[in-house]
Amino acid sequence: MDDIKYKANVDYGTPKSVAEKQVTLNIDGVDISVPEGTSIMHAAQLAGVTVPKLCATDSLEPFGSCRLCLVEIEGRRGYPASCTTSCVEGIKVHTQTPKLADIRRGVMELYISDHPLDCLTCATNGDCELQDMAGAVGLREVRYGYDGENHLSSAKDESNPYFTFDPSKCIVCSRCVRACEETQGTFALTIEGRGFGSKVSAGNKDFLESECVSCGACVQACPTATLIEKTVIEAGVPEHSITTTCAYCGVGCSFNAEMKGEEVVRMTPNKDGGANHGHACVKGRFAWGYATHKDRMIKPMIRKRITDPWQEVSWDEAINYAASEIKRIEAKYGKDAMGGITSSRCTNEEVYVTQKLVRAVFGTNNVDTCARVCHSPTGYGLKQTLGESAGTQTFDSVMKSDVIMIIGANPTDGHPVFASQMKRRLREGAKLIIADPRAIDLVENSPHIRADYHLNLRPGTNVALISALAHVVVTEGMVKEDFVKERCEWGSYVVWRDFVAKPENSPEALEKELGVKADTVRAAARMYATGGNAAIYYGLGVTEHSQGSTMVMGIANLAMATGNLGREGVGVNPLRGQNNVQGSCDMGSMPHEFTGYRHVSDDATRALFEAAWGRPLSSEPGLRIPNMLDLASEGRFKALYCVGEDIAQSDPNTQHVTHALENMECVIVQDLFLNETAMYAHVFFPGASFLEKSGTFTNAERRISPVRRVMTPKNSFEDWEITAKLSKALGYPMRYSHASEIMDEIAALTPTFKGVSFKKIDELGSIQWPCDDENPAGTPTMHVDEFVRGKGKFFITQYVPTTEKVNAKYPLILTTGRILSQYNVGAQTRRTKNVEWHKEDVVEIHPHDAEDRGIHEGDWVGITSRAGETVLRAKITERVQPGVIYTTFHHPESGANVITTDNSDWATNCPEFKVTAVQVTRVNQLSDWQQHYKTFSEAQIAFANKKLSKNTQQPA
Amino acid sequence: MQTEQLIKMANQIGDFFEAEPNQSQAQEDIANHLNRFWTLDMRRQLAAYAKEKNGTGLHQQVISAISTHLKV
């Protein structure tokens, strides 16, 4: 096995076999040994022999329909298809014989007799497998002519914004249908009809109206121009390709940016990508057009007051103005009145230099990152219990899970590529437990998948649930005591065991609080504890609560008690919302810790950084984002450097955030667009898109992947360069000539990154940290022999109900989430054709609650909370339970966060986005906030569009 | 910061450690949490409030943690 060398960009026709046993055979005179179960087609390609094929591709199981890949095997009769025939010890295979040539030419004649002869003007000319095969089999004539019955006049389906379906070019190889089933798991496509009447169908609908989720797997699998990207039709076949990493969710898919010069023609998922294995979603594959959108800001701007028009200036002027303001504010208010915010949309290198700027140059630890409002409880909870602020597994680990428990996550919408892998495992028979107030698609709306248990708990009762599950495990004797004794602090276990065993933590005692039948909780606990390898996947439905950190610790407790840590198939897996949530936290962007999660009060660590940076550093934790905003509202926090984050849209209690921003004297925003926060800014630095810079992203499985510049930054600089310029203007030159040198510095200062470099990442494709002398190629599974903290520690998880209570005035609970086609605040995806699927945020409401209020589908409804009011259209659905409403926050004018409160997690101040007490009523006009927003944002956009020239106005 | 906000946050921390059977350990853990995650100004403001108002509105364990282990 070890001798087999796979080459990039080669299609081996059928998937790899992972069998241990080897068989040796001879193909066209070449002896080759392969794992048992390998197809002859696959083995032949490994031996350097390409067998003609059309219906086979190595991302799909063999199908055996095209009859091009037939071979002869000595001593056997007939002509077996090499894709569906496995290698057997000692056989001799011939792939090229006169008879095979005749058969293949005959097959190709039939295909071509019903195919348009427009190769020269076809969009895939030069990149078409049908064309290649015609050449490979030596087709020279079509004896049947072209006048017979055919499909050449079939109508094109151009409904999808990103690709076309031209059935006249279809050879009915079923690759698209199989890709939709096997790769994506949506089953939107089928072959309709029989014989000559067979055709690919999206359920008798056009693609846009069908169940299709636009992942593009069918387009990638298509061997002809039947399914093809519209960008390829417009631009032609790409001429070079650069491997980079998607800038959307925490799956961190590897992509090949296929280029013509500096123009992206298409993004194709990288078959060798460790996180995605050649699959993608509608965002990563198609929604990259924002990088060249007309709204991109590419010139720096400054202004004295937010009521002033913007003034477009040179980079030097903008940098110097920002530096002078920072110096002025430091002199007037002190260094603790300043701070910085980084984003999970930044690369590791950008986050690192920003926190370095704040700590070493601003002279304060007031630096925070947007993980504050999503996964900060993960960092805290997993560090406390297991010793490291990170997920424990690879994504591939799920393929060895027997039981999958999803808590507060919606993978098919939020992490679609991983969801496809998870669905594959579920179709193979893994059991599924879902704990979510809402019926996500995986509950029963995904083909061939149905949750064994849906624990549709009341929002805010997670910790009661985890205690109830633990109670069953402990009291019914399902604890893996051997594991606990060997791997965990026994004393902490005993205290925890005695706590969860209390009658008040039983499913029966908590049934009313949870809203879930005790029997169901008991059954789910038994399945998790005794069903084999059990893995927990969780999302913001766990963290964004007043007890978010408690719940994370509760999850770790349960995994430790049942021995579900330290090997493949198990683990505690936070599904990170954005692509670099893990990385931005790793890079020391939290106010209390340096890179690698080392506290600022640790003298040795601080001395290391002081020596490297040549500046004294504070041993005191700095302000978190909500602390900064609270102080700004009080007039005590005056300057903010905000890189890639949009707190005015993404953070809770919008009016509090904007009031805080209005109170600051210098807000510097660095972003691609004039985002919501930038409307309150005094300095705007235009940022670079992920296609315009080099660096790294670290995904939810700790995988550090390359981000590589494929085009010149429209704004002139990569983002780390802008930060370095600001630093220099403040008297502290950062002497990097390339992002790789920043990573070298990170590696030199961070034990878990010791072995990481751009060179090694390029060699290996990606690296999962820790990467050090002991693990030079990285660490796919954590805590294998012992926990990072030594012994795992159990924590008591007392359920403390949220103070955000429903009452007569606010009788419903609002919970928020995401949708597949949009991403976070929507700044990127709203500027792509993804808006076709989600033009506005709507509020989901149960039919009973709607009827009580006289609300009909599509009505405008006012949603009022203790924090504010907004108006959205109603969508009536049983996906939400009575008493609960749900919305998304992808569009700023929706004002979803106008109504969320500043209630937060006890340990980390992560906002409680998932529980807001509200009332809903029919209305006929926008809320006061929305009317104000409309006026304000229109004025701000006008300020940017009508930028004054340098000579017209100077900031005072 | 508004003192009410600090009291609310401190009490949430106190609530988490309330179930800890070793209450002297709980006091140490509460203070340790404040020392590690709150700024010096926030800790000082909380300590000053606890002293001035005799801990009114604060979780009992938080009051004890402030008096015994808080670094200000």
GROMACS .gro file of C-alpha atoms in nm, chain A residues 380 495 546 550 553 592 599 620-624 627 630-631 634 636 796 798 800 903-904 906-907 909, chain B residues 1-2 5 8-9 12-13 15-17 19-21 33-43 45:
model
   50
  380TYR     CA    1  -1.320   2.830   2.787
  495VAL     CA    2  -1.818   1.508   4.284
  546SER     CA    3  -2.608   3.262   2.952
  550THR     CA    4  -2.143   2.543   3.141
  553MET     CA    5  -1.823   2.163   3.004
  592HIS     CA    6  -0.648   3.755   2.833
  599HIS     CA    7  -0.250   3.375   2.980
  620GLU     CA    8  -0.352   4.226   3.308
  621PRO     CA    9  -0.639   4.101   3.089
  622GLY     CA   10  -0.785   4.361   2.860
  623LEU     CA   11  -1.142   4.452   2.769
  624ARG     CA   12  -1.373   4.217   2.587
  627ASN     CA   13  -1.676   4.569   2.790
  630ASP     CA   14  -2.014   4.949   2.764
  631LEU     CA   15  -1.725   5.181   2.839
  634GLU     CA   16  -2.011   5.584   2.909
  636ARG     CA   17  -1.453   5.614   2.854
  796ILE     CA   18  -2.039   2.048   3.814
  798GLN     CA   19  -2.572   2.336   3.787
  800VAL     CA   20  -2.929   2.819   3.622
  903ASN     CA   21  -2.754   3.907   2.837
  904SER     CA   22  -2.444   3.692   2.814
  906TRP     CA   23  -2.129   3.392   3.273
  907ALA     CA   24  -1.772   3.296   3.186
  909ASN     CA   25  -1.975   3.727   2.791
  957MET     CA   26  -1.867   5.034   3.357
  958GLN     CA   27  -2.204   5.052   3.516
  961GLN     CA   28  -2.361   4.533   3.497
  964LYS     CA   29  -2.489   4.098   3.730
  965MET     CA   30  -2.180   3.944   3.573
  968GLN     CA   31  -2.355   3.484   3.727
  969ILE     CA   32  -2.004   3.362   3.812
  971ASP     CA   33  -2.414   3.104   4.046
  972PHE     CA   34  -2.187   2.872   3.848
  973PHE     CA   35  -1.973   2.789   4.148
  975ALA     CA   36  -2.297   2.388   4.348
  976GLU     CA   37  -1.930   2.332   4.430
  977PRO     CA   38  -1.935   2.132   4.756
  989HIS     CA   39  -1.201   3.374   3.733
  990LEU     CA   40  -1.229   3.746   3.800
  991ASN     CA   41  -0.851   3.783   3.817
  992ARG     CA   42  -0.799   3.601   3.489
  993PHE     CA   43  -1.077   3.751   3.280
  994TRP     CA   44  -1.173   4.090   3.419
  995THR     CA   45  -0.964   4.401   3.378
  996LEU     CA   46  -0.801   4.551   3.683
  997ASP     CA   47  -1.036   4.851   3.664
  998MET     CA   48  -1.342   4.626   3.661
  999ARG     CA   49  -1.214   4.430   3.961
 1001GLN     CA   50  -1.475   4.891   4.075
   0.00000   0.00000   0.00000
